[in-house]
Short mmCIF file of C-alpha atoms in Angstrom, two decimals:
data_model
loop_
_atom_site.label_atom_id
_atom_site.label_comp_id
_atom_site.label_asym_id
_atom_site.label_seq_id
_atom_site.Cartn_x
_atom_site.Cartn_y
_atom_site.Cartn_z
CA UNK A 53 51.06 -10.52 -14.04
CA UNK A 54 47.95 -12.64 -14.52
CA UNK A 55 47.36 -12.62 -10.76
CA UNK A 56 47.40 -8.79 -10.71
CA UNK A 57 44.80 -8.61 -13.48
CA UNK A 58 42.60 -11.06 -11.64
CA UNK A 59 42.90 -9.12 -8.36
CA UNK A 60 42.16 -5.83 -10.14
CA UNK A 61 39.08 -7.33 -11.77
CA UNK A 62 37.85 -8.68 -8.43
CA UNK A 63 38.47 -5.32 -6.73
CA UNK A 64 36.51 -3.46 -9.41
CA UNK A 65 33.64 -5.92 -9.15
CA UNK A 66 33.55 -5.56 -5.37
CA UNK A 67 33.65 -1.75 -5.59
CA UNK A 68 30.81 -1.81 -8.11
CA UNK A 69 28.74 -3.94 -5.73
CA UNK A 70 29.53 -1.74 -2.72
CA UNK A 71 28.74 1.47 -4.61
CA UNK A 72 25.54 0.13 -6.18
CA UNK A 73 22.70 2.62 -5.78
CA UNK A 74 19.40 3.00 -7.56
CA UNK A 75 18.37 6.43 -8.86
CA UNK A 76 16.68 8.75 -6.35
CA UNK A 77 13.19 8.27 -7.77
CA UNK A 78 13.29 4.66 -6.51
CA UNK A 79 13.05 6.12 -2.99
CA UNK A 80 9.65 7.54 -3.87
CA UNK A 81 8.62 4.30 -5.57
CA UNK A 82 9.69 2.39 -2.44
CA UNK A 83 7.69 4.75 -0.24
CA UNK A 84 4.64 4.25 -2.43
CA UNK A 85 5.01 0.46 -2.42
CA UNK A 86 5.58 0.32 1.36
CA UNK A 87 2.68 2.70 2.01
CA UNK A 88 0.30 0.69 -0.16
CA UNK A 89 1.40 -2.53 1.54
CA UNK A 90 0.73 -1.04 4.98
CA UNK A 91 -2.70 0.25 3.91
CA UNK A 92 -3.56 -3.15 2.43
CA UNK A 93 -2.45 -4.83 5.68
CA UNK A 94 -4.96 -2.71 7.59
CA UNK A 95 -7.66 -3.42 5.00
CA UNK A 96 -6.95 -7.13 5.23
CA UNK A 97 -7.01 -7.06 9.03
CA UNK A 98 -10.24 -5.11 9.46
CA UNK A 99 -12.32 -5.49 6.29
CA UNK A 100 -11.59 -8.94 4.89
CA UNK A 101 -12.97 -12.10 6.38
CA UNK A 102 -11.68 -15.62 6.19
CA UNK A 103 -8.21 -17.10 6.09
CA UNK A 104 -5.90 -14.73 4.23
CA UNK A 105 -2.48 -16.22 5.09
CA UNK A 106 -1.18 -16.16 1.50
CA UNK A 107 -2.29 -12.54 1.05
CA UNK A 108 -0.65 -11.65 4.38
CA UNK A 109 2.66 -13.19 3.30
CA UNK A 110 2.55 -11.43 -0.08
CA UNK A 111 1.94 -8.09 1.65
CA UNK A 112 4.87 -8.72 3.98
CA UNK A 113 7.18 -9.40 1.04
CA UNK A 114 5.91 -6.32 -0.79
CA UNK A 115 6.58 -4.20 2.31
CA UNK A 116 10.13 -5.54 2.51
CA UNK A 117 10.70 -4.79 -1.19
CA UNK A 118 9.44 -1.23 -0.74
CA UNK A 119 11.71 -0.64 2.24
CA UNK A 120 14.67 -2.19 0.42
CA UNK A 121 14.13 0.18 -2.52
CA UNK A 122 14.09 3.09 -0.07
CA UNK A 123 17.28 1.81 1.55
CA UNK A 124 19.38 1.44 -1.62
CA UNK A 125 18.12 4.48 -3.52
CA UNK A 126 20.52 7.39 -3.96
CA UNK A 127 20.08 10.54 -1.96
CA UNK A 128 19.27 13.76 -3.84
CA UNK A 129 22.78 15.01 -3.20
CA UNK A 130 24.99 11.93 -2.95
CA UNK A 131 28.49 12.88 -1.79
CA UNK A 132 31.23 11.14 0.19
CA UNK A 133 29.72 12.12 3.53
CA UNK A 134 26.30 10.71 2.61
CA UNK A 135 27.94 7.46 1.47
CA UNK A 136 29.84 7.26 4.78
CA UNK A 137 26.66 7.94 6.76
CA UNK A 138 24.80 5.28 4.77
CA UNK A 139 27.50 2.70 5.51
CA UNK A 140 27.44 3.71 9.17
CA UNK A 141 23.65 3.24 9.27
CA UNK A 142 24.01 -0.23 7.70
CA UNK A 143 26.55 -1.10 10.39
CA UNK A 144 24.25 0.11 13.15
CA UNK A 145 21.32 -1.80 11.65
CA UNK A 146 23.31 -5.02 11.38
CA UNK A 147 24.68 -4.91 14.93
CA UNK A 148 21.37 -3.90 16.50
CA UNK A 149 19.55 -6.49 14.37
CA UNK A 150 21.83 -9.29 15.57
CA UNK A 151 21.37 -8.22 19.19
CA UNK A 152 17.59 -8.04 18.63
CA UNK A 153 17.52 -11.53 17.08
CA UNK A 154 19.50 -12.95 20.00
CA UNK A 155 17.68 -11.24 22.87
CA UNK A 156 14.07 -10.81 21.74
CA UNK A 157 13.01 -14.50 21.83
CA UNK A 158 14.02 -14.69 25.51
CA UNK A 159 12.26 -11.43 26.33
CA UNK A 160 9.16 -12.74 24.57
CA UNK A 161 9.39 -16.02 26.50
CA UNK A 162 9.69 -14.30 29.88
CA UNK A 163 6.89 -11.82 29.20
CA UNK A 164 4.51 -14.46 27.81
CA UNK A 165 5.18 -16.72 30.82
CA UNK A 166 4.42 -13.84 33.19
CA UNK A 167 1.26 -12.81 31.34
CA UNK A 168 -0.07 -16.30 30.67
CA UNK A 169 1.03 -17.86 33.97
CA UNK A 170 3.69 -20.22 32.64
CA UNK A 171 3.74 -23.08 30.21
CA UNK A 172 4.87 -21.02 27.22
CA UNK A 173 7.60 -22.41 24.97
CA UNK A 174 10.58 -20.74 23.32
CA UNK A 175 9.75 -19.36 19.88
CA UNK A 176 12.38 -18.17 17.45
CA UNK A 177 11.88 -14.94 15.51
CA UNK A 178 10.71 -15.21 11.93
CA UNK A 179 12.66 -13.88 8.98
CA UNK A 180 10.13 -11.11 8.33
CA UNK A 181 10.41 -9.75 11.86
CA UNK A 182 14.22 -9.61 11.77
CA UNK A 183 14.39 -8.15 8.25
CA UNK A 184 11.75 -5.49 8.88
CA UNK A 185 13.54 -4.51 12.09
CA UNK A 186 16.93 -4.22 10.35
CA UNK A 187 15.47 -2.14 7.51
CA UNK A 188 13.62 0.13 9.95
CA UNK A 189 16.78 0.68 12.00
CA UNK A 190 18.81 1.41 8.85
CA UNK A 191 16.30 3.88 7.43
CA UNK A 192 15.79 5.66 10.76
CA UNK A 193 19.49 5.83 11.64
CA UNK A 194 20.42 7.08 8.15
CA UNK A 195 17.78 9.78 8.43
CA UNK A 196 18.99 10.77 11.90
CA UNK A 197 22.63 10.79 10.85
CA UNK A 198 21.85 13.02 7.86
CA UNK A 199 20.00 15.49 10.08
CA UNK A 200 22.90 15.64 12.58
CA UNK A 201 25.64 16.31 10.01
#
């Protein structure tokens, strides 16, 4: 009997984690945060002088946080179909993200060797590039799936 209680508790905890969603207004907050981060990236690139590596990294993290808030916020009308479409978009994003992380370094290597005439070395993708790609794919595929329903 103790094993059943333990399994039930674990199942409830897992369901709570899977069904975790922020209220809908977090989508707007995420859009605002991501938009401000993008604007500040342009300001930093064109208006600020000097070495701004720390500021660049902070803006990258802020952009990821904004997109994450958009990704896990509830839809205005959250029903079973929207939940299924959201899970489907996460699946698409994960699979495409893994393929991107595996293929893109080689594409980059080949293109840079062609453009620069050889001598380029293999460079792995950074965490920001993979995470931003996965979040973009998830947000775009979820939006497209909702429109097609």
